[in-house]
Protein backbone atom coordinates (compact mmCIF):
# COMPACT_ATOMS: atom_id res chain seq x y z
CA UNK A 1 0.00 0.00 0.00
CA UNK A 2 1.65 3.21 -1.11
CA UNK A 3 -0.92 5.52 0.34
CA UNK A 4 -4.04 5.05 2.37
CA UNK A 5 -6.14 4.00 -0.60
CA UNK A 6 -8.78 2.46 1.60
CA UNK A 7 -8.38 3.82 5.12
CA UNK A 8 -9.71 1.04 7.34
CA UNK A 9 -13.15 1.61 8.76
CA UNK A 10 -13.04 3.64 11.92
CA UNK A 11 -9.51 4.88 11.20
CA UNK A 12 -8.54 7.53 13.74
CA UNK A 13 -5.86 10.16 13.18
CA UNK A 14 -3.14 9.33 15.75
CA UNK A 15 -2.08 12.93 16.48
CA UNK A 16 -2.42 16.45 15.13
CA UNK A 17 -0.20 16.83 12.03
CA UNK A 18 0.49 20.48 12.78
CA UNK A 19 4.11 20.76 14.01
CA UNK A 20 3.26 23.74 16.19
CA UNK A 21 0.24 22.18 17.86
CA UNK A 22 0.69 20.86 21.40
CA UNK A 23 -1.04 17.67 20.29
CA UNK A 24 1.57 16.90 17.63
CA UNK A 25 3.43 14.62 20.02
CA UNK A 26 2.19 11.04 20.27
CA UNK A 27 2.37 11.14 24.02
CA UNK A 28 -0.30 13.70 24.77
CA UNK A 29 -3.66 12.24 25.64
CA UNK A 30 -7.13 13.77 25.41
CA UNK A 31 -6.70 15.26 22.00
CA UNK A 32 -9.94 16.46 20.46
CA UNK A 33 -10.75 16.59 16.77
CA UNK A 34 -13.90 16.34 14.68
CA UNK A 35 -14.87 15.14 11.23
CA UNK A 36 -14.86 18.05 8.86
CA UNK A 37 -16.46 17.07 5.56
CA UNK A 38 -14.70 15.31 2.74
CA UNK A 39 -13.41 15.81 -0.79
CA UNK A 40 -12.97 13.76 -3.94
CA UNK A 41 -9.34 12.89 -4.69
CA UNK A 42 -8.48 13.68 -8.30
CA UNK A 43 -6.02 10.83 -8.87
CA UNK A 44 -8.59 8.08 -8.28
CA UNK A 45 -11.95 9.80 -7.61
CA UNK A 46 -12.17 8.43 -4.08
CA UNK A 47 -13.80 10.30 -1.25
CA UNK A 48 -11.27 11.44 1.35
CA UNK A 49 -12.37 12.19 4.90
CA UNK A 50 -11.31 15.51 6.36
CA UNK A 51 -10.78 16.32 10.06
CA UNK A 52 -10.27 19.42 12.16
CA UNK A 53 -8.09 19.71 15.25
CA UNK A 54 -10.11 21.25 18.09
CA UNK A 55 -6.98 22.65 19.69
CA UNK A 56 -5.21 24.53 16.88
CA UNK A 57 -7.94 24.57 14.23
CA UNK A 58 -5.79 22.97 11.51
CA UNK A 59 -7.77 20.86 9.06
CA UNK A 60 -6.31 17.68 7.57
CA UNK A 61 -7.33 14.36 6.06
CA UNK A 62 -6.39 10.69 5.94
CA UNK A 63 -3.98 11.70 3.17
CA UNK A 64 -2.01 13.92 5.57
CA UNK A 65 -0.63 10.75 7.14
CA UNK A 66 0.58 9.25 3.90
CA UNK A 67 4.04 9.79 2.37
CA UNK A 68 2.35 10.93 -0.82
CA UNK A 69 0.70 13.87 0.89
CA UNK A 70 0.16 16.74 -1.54
CA UNK A 71 1.60 14.90 -4.50
CA UNK A 72 -0.06 14.90 -7.87
CA UNK A 73 1.36 11.53 -8.95
CA UNK A 74 1.62 9.48 -5.76
CA UNK A 75 2.09 6.11 -7.47
CA UNK A 76 5.44 6.96 -9.02
CA UNK A 77 7.40 7.16 -5.75
CA UNK A 78 7.95 3.41 -5.51
CA UNK A 79 8.85 3.29 -9.21
CA UNK A 80 11.49 5.97 -8.72
CA UNK A 81 12.87 4.29 -5.59
CA UNK A 82 13.40 0.98 -7.34
CA UNK A 83 14.92 2.49 -10.49
CA UNK A 84 17.29 4.62 -8.46
CA UNK A 85 18.72 1.76 -6.41
CA UNK A 86 18.99 -0.37 -9.52
CA UNK A 87 21.45 1.95 -11.14
CA UNK A 88 19.43 4.32 -13.29
CA UNK A 89 20.37 7.99 -13.34
CA UNK A 90 17.77 10.70 -12.82
CA UNK A 91 17.37 11.45 -16.52
CA UNK A 92 16.87 7.82 -17.47
CA UNK A 93 14.24 7.48 -14.75
CA UNK A 94 12.47 10.58 -16.07
CA UNK A 95 12.43 9.15 -19.61
CA UNK A 96 11.37 5.72 -18.44
CA UNK A 97 8.44 6.95 -16.35
CA UNK A 98 7.58 9.76 -18.72
CA UNK A 99 7.83 12.72 -16.38
CA UNK A 100 9.96 15.85 -16.31
CA UNK A 101 13.55 15.43 -14.94
CA UNK A 102 12.96 18.22 -12.42
CA UNK A 103 10.04 16.20 -11.01
CA UNK A 104 12.39 13.26 -10.52
CA UNK A 105 14.99 15.44 -8.78
CA UNK A 106 12.35 16.79 -6.45
CA UNK A 107 10.89 13.39 -5.71
CA UNK A 108 14.27 11.80 -5.01
CA UNK A 109 15.03 14.58 -2.61
CA UNK A 110 11.71 14.01 -0.85
CA UNK A 111 12.29 10.24 -0.76
CA UNK A 112 15.75 10.91 0.68
CA UNK A 113 14.25 13.01 3.47
CA UNK A 114 11.72 10.32 4.24
CA UNK A 115 14.52 7.73 4.34
CA UNK A 116 16.56 9.80 6.81
CA UNK A 117 13.56 9.77 9.15
CA UNK A 118 12.86 6.10 8.45
CA UNK A 119 16.45 5.04 9.23
CA UNK A 120 16.40 7.02 12.47
CA UNK A 121 13.05 5.68 13.66
CA UNK A 122 13.83 2.08 12.74
CA UNK A 123 17.38 2.30 14.13
CA UNK A 124 16.01 3.04 17.60
CA UNK A 125 14.72 -0.53 17.82
CA UNK A 126 18.03 -2.09 16.91
CA UNK A 127 20.46 -3.92 19.16
CA UNK A 128 23.78 -2.35 20.06
CA UNK A 129 26.52 -2.94 17.49
CA UNK A 130 29.76 -4.17 19.09
CA UNK A 131 31.83 -4.76 15.94
CA UNK A 132 31.92 -1.77 13.62
CA UNK A 133 33.78 -1.19 10.36
CA UNK A 134 34.30 2.42 9.36
CA UNK A 135 35.66 3.88 6.13
CA UNK A 136 35.32 6.80 3.72
CA UNK A 137 33.85 6.35 0.26
CA UNK A 138 35.82 8.67 -2.00
CA UNK A 139 33.78 10.56 -4.53
CA UNK A 140 33.23 14.12 -5.78
CA UNK A 141 30.54 16.68 -6.44
CA UNK A 142 30.26 18.97 -9.45
CA UNK A 143 33.77 18.21 -10.78
CA UNK A 144 36.93 16.35 -9.78
CA UNK A 145 38.09 19.55 -8.08
CA UNK A 146 35.48 19.08 -5.36
CA UNK A 147 36.17 15.79 -3.68
CA UNK A 148 34.43 14.49 -0.61
CA UNK A 149 34.04 11.37 1.47
CA UNK A 150 30.87 9.67 2.53
CA UNK A 151 31.98 8.37 5.92
CA UNK A 152 30.10 5.15 6.52
CA UNK A 153 29.89 2.92 9.61
CA UNK A 154 28.79 -0.68 8.96
CA UNK A 155 28.22 -3.47 11.46
CA UNK A 156 30.64 -6.33 11.03
CA UNK A 157 28.94 -9.65 10.40
CA UNK A 158 25.55 -8.23 9.35
CA UNK A 159 26.41 -5.54 6.73
CA UNK A 160 23.95 -3.22 8.46
CA UNK A 161 24.65 0.45 7.67
CA UNK A 162 24.66 2.13 11.08
CA UNK A 163 25.36 5.75 10.20
CA UNK A 164 26.91 8.00 7.56
CA UNK A 165 27.80 11.62 6.99
CA UNK A 166 30.14 13.48 4.64
CA UNK A 167 33.33 15.49 4.67
CA UNK A 168 34.52 17.87 2.02
CA UNK A 169 38.11 17.36 0.89
CA UNK A 170 40.71 19.23 -1.04
CA UNK A 171 41.47 17.71 -4.42
CA UNK A 172 44.36 15.33 -4.00
CA UNK A 173 46.11 12.68 -6.04
CA UNK A 174 48.23 13.16 -9.11
CA UNK A 175 47.65 16.45 -10.92
CA UNK A 176 49.22 18.13 -13.94
CA UNK A 177 50.68 21.63 -13.58
CA UNK A 178 47.60 23.08 -15.27
CA UNK A 179 45.30 21.24 -12.86
CA UNK A 180 47.30 22.49 -9.88
CA UNK A 181 46.99 26.05 -11.11
CA UNK A 182 43.26 25.57 -11.65
CA UNK A 183 42.88 24.20 -8.14
CA UNK A 184 44.63 27.27 -6.73
CA UNK A 185 42.34 29.57 -8.74
CA UNK A 186 39.21 27.79 -7.58
CA UNK A 187 40.35 27.79 -3.96
CA UNK A 188 41.04 31.51 -4.23
CA UNK A 189 37.50 31.99 -5.50
CA UNK A 190 35.48 29.64 -3.33
CA UNK A 191 37.70 28.94 -0.33
CA UNK A 192 39.19 25.67 0.90
CA UNK A 193 37.46 22.86 2.70
CA UNK A 194 38.14 22.51 6.42
CA UNK A 195 41.40 20.50 6.68
CA UNK A 196 40.00 18.70 9.75
CA UNK A 197 36.72 17.76 8.10
CA UNK A 198 37.28 14.01 8.43
CA UNK A 199 38.19 14.29 12.09
CA UNK A 200 35.02 16.26 12.80
CA UNK A 201 32.82 13.90 10.80
CA UNK A 202 34.38 10.90 12.58
CA UNK A 203 33.60 12.51 15.93
CA UNK A 204 29.94 12.69 14.94
CA UNK A 205 29.90 9.11 13.64
CA UNK A 206 31.32 7.88 16.95
CA UNK A 207 28.79 9.85 18.96
CA UNK A 208 26.05 8.10 16.96
CA UNK A 209 27.34 4.53 16.93
CA UNK A 210 29.26 4.05 20.19
CA UNK A 211 26.83 2.98 22.94
CA UNK A 212 27.00 4.65 26.35
CA UNK A 213 28.18 1.41 27.95
CA UNK A 214 30.30 -1.56 27.09
CA UNK A 215 33.15 -2.07 24.68
CA UNK A 216 33.18 -1.78 20.92
CA UNK A 217 35.74 -2.98 18.40
CA UNK A 218 36.20 -0.35 15.72
CA UNK A 219 37.91 -1.39 12.49
CA UNK A 220 39.38 1.34 10.28
CA UNK A 221 42.26 1.94 7.91
CA UNK A 222 45.25 4.02 9.00
CA UNK A 223 43.81 7.45 8.21
CA UNK A 224 45.52 9.85 10.67
CA UNK A 225 42.36 11.89 11.28
CA UNK A 226 40.53 8.92 12.82
CA UNK A 227 42.94 8.63 15.72
CA UNK A 228 42.11 11.65 17.85
CA UNK A 229 38.33 11.23 18.04
CA UNK A 230 38.72 7.48 18.71
CA UNK A 231 41.25 8.07 21.51
CA UNK A 232 38.71 10.19 23.38
CA UNK A 233 36.78 7.01 24.16
CA UNK A 234 39.77 5.47 25.93
CA UNK A 235 39.50 1.73 26.47
CA UNK A 236 35.82 1.63 25.51
CA UNK A 237 36.97 1.34 21.90
CA UNK A 238 39.36 -1.35 20.79
CA UNK A 239 40.78 0.20 17.64
CA UNK A 240 41.87 -2.32 14.99
CA UNK A 241 43.86 -0.63 12.25
CA UNK A 242 44.28 -2.26 8.83
CA UNK A 243 46.71 -0.50 6.50
CA UNK A 244 44.87 1.19 3.64
CA UNK A 245 47.18 -0.51 1.17
CA UNK A 246 46.47 -4.03 2.39
CA UNK A 247 44.85 -6.34 -0.13
CA UNK A 248 41.09 -5.93 0.20
CA UNK A 249 39.47 -9.33 0.06
CA UNK A 250 37.19 -11.30 2.40
CA UNK A 251 40.00 -11.81 4.86
CA UNK A 252 40.57 -8.10 5.20
CA UNK A 253 39.11 -6.62 8.39
CA UNK A 254 37.50 -3.85 6.37
CA UNK A 255 35.66 -6.29 4.11
CA UNK A 256 32.17 -5.04 5.11
CA UNK A 257 33.13 -1.49 4.16
CA UNK A 258 34.55 -2.55 0.85
CA UNK A 259 31.45 -4.52 0.08
CA UNK A 260 29.22 -1.55 0.94
CA UNK A 261 31.33 0.71 -1.29
CA UNK A 262 31.12 -1.78 -4.12
CA UNK A 263 27.38 -2.00 -3.71
CA UNK A 264 26.96 1.75 -3.68
CA UNK A 265 29.08 2.15 -6.79
CA UNK A 266 27.31 -0.69 -8.50
CA UNK A 267 23.75 0.26 -7.67
CA UNK A 268 23.90 4.04 -7.90
CA UNK A 269 24.88 5.68 -11.13
CA UNK A 270 26.30 8.74 -9.38
CA UNK A 271 29.26 6.92 -7.76
CA UNK A 272 30.18 4.52 -10.54
CA UNK A 273 33.79 4.92 -11.69
CA UNK A 274 34.23 7.02 -14.84
CA UNK A 275 30.56 7.92 -14.68
CA UNK A 276 29.04 10.84 -16.54
CA UNK A 277 26.16 10.98 -14.06
CA UNK A 278 28.03 12.09 -10.94
CA UNK A 279 26.23 14.18 -8.35
CA UNK A 280 26.28 17.90 -8.90
CA UNK A 281 25.86 18.42 -5.19
CA UNK A 282 26.79 16.35 -2.21
CA UNK A 283 23.41 17.26 -0.78
CA UNK A 284 21.77 15.11 -3.48
CA UNK A 285 24.42 12.45 -3.12
CA UNK A 286 23.50 12.15 0.54
CA UNK A 287 19.78 11.93 -0.17
CA UNK A 288 20.59 9.15 -2.60
CA UNK A 289 22.72 7.40 0.03
CA UNK A 290 19.85 7.52 2.55
CA UNK A 291 17.60 5.77 0.03
CA UNK A 292 20.34 3.23 -0.66
CA UNK A 293 20.79 2.54 3.07
CA UNK A 294 17.09 1.78 3.52
CA UNK A 295 17.21 -0.58 0.55
CA UNK A 296 20.37 -2.27 1.77
CA UNK A 297 19.32 -2.63 5.41
CA UNK A 298 15.66 -3.54 5.11
CA UNK A 299 14.72 -4.59 1.58
CA UNK A 300 17.59 -6.47 -0.01
CA UNK A 301 18.85 -9.89 1.02
CA UNK A 302 22.52 -9.96 1.98
CA UNK A 303 23.42 -12.53 -0.63
CA UNK A 304 22.33 -11.70 -4.15
CA UNK A 305 22.42 -15.26 -5.38
CA UNK A 306 20.18 -16.61 -2.66
CA UNK A 307 16.61 -15.36 -2.95
CA UNK A 308 15.81 -16.28 0.66
CA UNK A 309 18.87 -14.55 2.03
CA UNK A 310 17.98 -12.41 5.09
CA UNK A 311 18.35 -8.64 5.06
CA UNK A 312 20.90 -7.05 7.43
CA UNK A 313 17.97 -5.93 9.65
CA UNK A 314 16.77 -9.56 9.89
CA UNK A 315 20.31 -10.67 10.62
CA UNK A 316 20.37 -8.40 13.66
CA UNK A 317 16.94 -9.60 14.82
CA UNK A 318 15.18 -6.29 14.18
CA UNK A 319 12.60 -7.79 11.78
CA UNK A 320 11.54 -11.29 10.79
CA UNK A 321 10.84 -10.50 7.13
CA UNK A 322 12.05 -8.37 4.27
CA UNK A 323 10.31 -5.07 3.72
CA UNK A 324 9.01 -4.02 0.32
CA UNK A 325 9.47 -0.51 -1.02
CA UNK A 326 5.73 -0.01 -0.50
CA UNK A 327 6.11 -0.86 3.21
CA UNK A 328 8.85 1.73 3.60
CA UNK A 329 6.71 4.39 1.94
CA UNK A 330 3.48 3.51 3.67
CA UNK A 331 3.52 5.86 6.62
CA UNK A 332 4.47 9.46 6.55
CA UNK A 333 7.01 10.39 9.22
CA UNK A 334 7.04 13.82 10.80
CA UNK A 335 10.39 15.53 11.43
CA UNK A 336 8.99 17.19 14.56
CA UNK A 337 8.66 13.73 16.12
CA UNK A 338 12.06 12.36 15.16
CA UNK A 339 15.35 13.43 16.66
CA UNK A 340 17.80 13.48 13.77
CA UNK A 341 21.59 13.49 14.15
CA UNK A 342 23.18 16.90 13.64
CA UNK A 343 24.39 16.30 10.09
CA UNK A 344 21.15 14.58 9.15
CA UNK A 345 19.25 17.70 10.25
CA UNK A 346 21.36 19.65 7.76
CA UNK A 347 20.64 17.09 5.04
CA UNK A 348 16.96 17.24 5.86
CA UNK A 349 16.90 21.02 5.57
CA UNK A 350 19.06 20.86 2.41
CA UNK A 351 21.61 23.08 4.11
CA UNK A 352 24.71 21.44 2.61
CA UNK A 353 26.48 23.95 0.42
CA UNK A 354 28.39 23.11 -2.76
CA UNK A 355 31.12 25.75 -2.81
CA UNK A 356 31.17 26.57 -6.48
CA UNK A 357 27.40 26.76 -6.94
CA UNK A 358 24.93 29.36 -5.78
CA UNK A 359 22.78 28.08 -2.92
CA UNK A 360 19.91 25.98 -4.16
CA UNK A 361 16.45 26.07 -2.70
CA UNK A 362 16.59 24.99 0.92
CA UNK A 363 13.90 22.93 2.46
CA UNK A 364 11.66 24.86 4.79
CA UNK A 365 9.25 22.84 6.82
CA UNK A 366 5.82 23.53 5.49
CA UNK A 367 2.67 21.57 4.93
CA UNK A 368 4.26 19.22 2.40
CA UNK A 369 7.37 18.02 4.17
ZN1 LIG B 1 -3.66 20.67 16.32
CSV table of N, CA and C and ligand atoms in Angstrom, one decimal, residues 15-18 20-24 31-32 52-58 60, ligand 1:
chain,number,residue,atom,x,y,z
A,15,UNK,N,-2.5,11.7,15.8
A,15,UNK,CA,-2.1,12.9,16.5
A,15,UNK,C,-2.3,14.1,15.5
A,16,UNK,N,-2.2,15.3,16.0
A,16,UNK,CA,-2.4,16.5,15.1
A,16,UNK,C,-1.2,16.6,14.2
A,17,UNK,N,-1.4,16.7,12.9
A,17,UNK,CA,-0.2,16.8,12.0
A,17,UNK,C,0.5,18.2,12.0
A,18,UNK,N,-0.1,19.2,12.7
A,18,UNK,CA,0.5,20.5,12.8
A,18,UNK,C,1.7,20.5,13.7
A,20,UNK,N,3.3,22.7,15.1
A,20,UNK,CA,3.3,23.7,16.2
A,20,UNK,C,2.2,23.4,17.2
A,21,UNK,N,1.3,22.5,16.9
A,21,UNK,CA,0.2,22.2,17.9
A,21,UNK,C,0.7,21.4,19.0
A,22,UNK,N,0.2,21.6,20.2
A,22,UNK,CA,0.7,20.9,21.4
A,22,UNK,C,0.3,19.4,21.3
A,23,UNK,N,-0.6,19.1,20.4
A,23,UNK,CA,-1.0,17.7,20.3
A,23,UNK,C,-0.3,17.0,19.1
A,24,UNK,N,0.8,17.5,18.7
A,24,UNK,CA,1.6,16.9,17.6
A,24,UNK,C,2.3,15.7,18.2
A,31,UNK,N,-6.7,14.4,23.1
A,31,UNK,CA,-6.7,15.3,22.0
A,31,UNK,C,-8.1,15.2,21.4
A,32,UNK,N,-8.6,16.4,21.1
A,32,UNK,CA,-9.9,16.5,20.5
A,32,UNK,C,-9.9,16.9,19.0
A,52,UNK,N,-10.7,18.1,11.6
A,52,UNK,CA,-10.3,19.4,12.2
A,52,UNK,C,-9.8,19.3,13.6
A,53,UNK,N,-8.6,19.8,13.9
A,53,UNK,CA,-8.1,19.7,15.3
A,53,UNK,C,-8.8,20.7,16.1
A,54,UNK,N,-9.3,20.3,17.2
A,54,UNK,CA,-10.1,21.2,18.1
A,54,UNK,C,-9.2,22.2,18.9
A,55,UNK,N,-7.9,21.8,18.9
A,55,UNK,CA,-7.0,22.7,19.7
A,55,UNK,C,-6.4,23.8,18.8
A,56,UNK,N,-5.9,23.5,17.7
A,56,UNK,CA,-5.2,24.5,16.9
A,56,UNK,C,-6.0,24.9,15.7
A,57,UNK,N,-7.1,24.2,15.3
A,57,UNK,CA,-7.9,24.6,14.2
A,57,UNK,C,-7.5,24.1,12.9
A,58,UNK,N,-6.3,23.4,12.8
A,58,UNK,CA,-5.8,23.0,11.5
A,58,UNK,C,-6.7,21.9,11.0
A,60,UNK,N,-7.2,18.7,8.2
A,60,UNK,CA,-6.3,17.7,7.6
A,60,UNK,C,-7.2,16.5,7.2
B,1,LIG,ZN1,-3.7,20.7,16.3
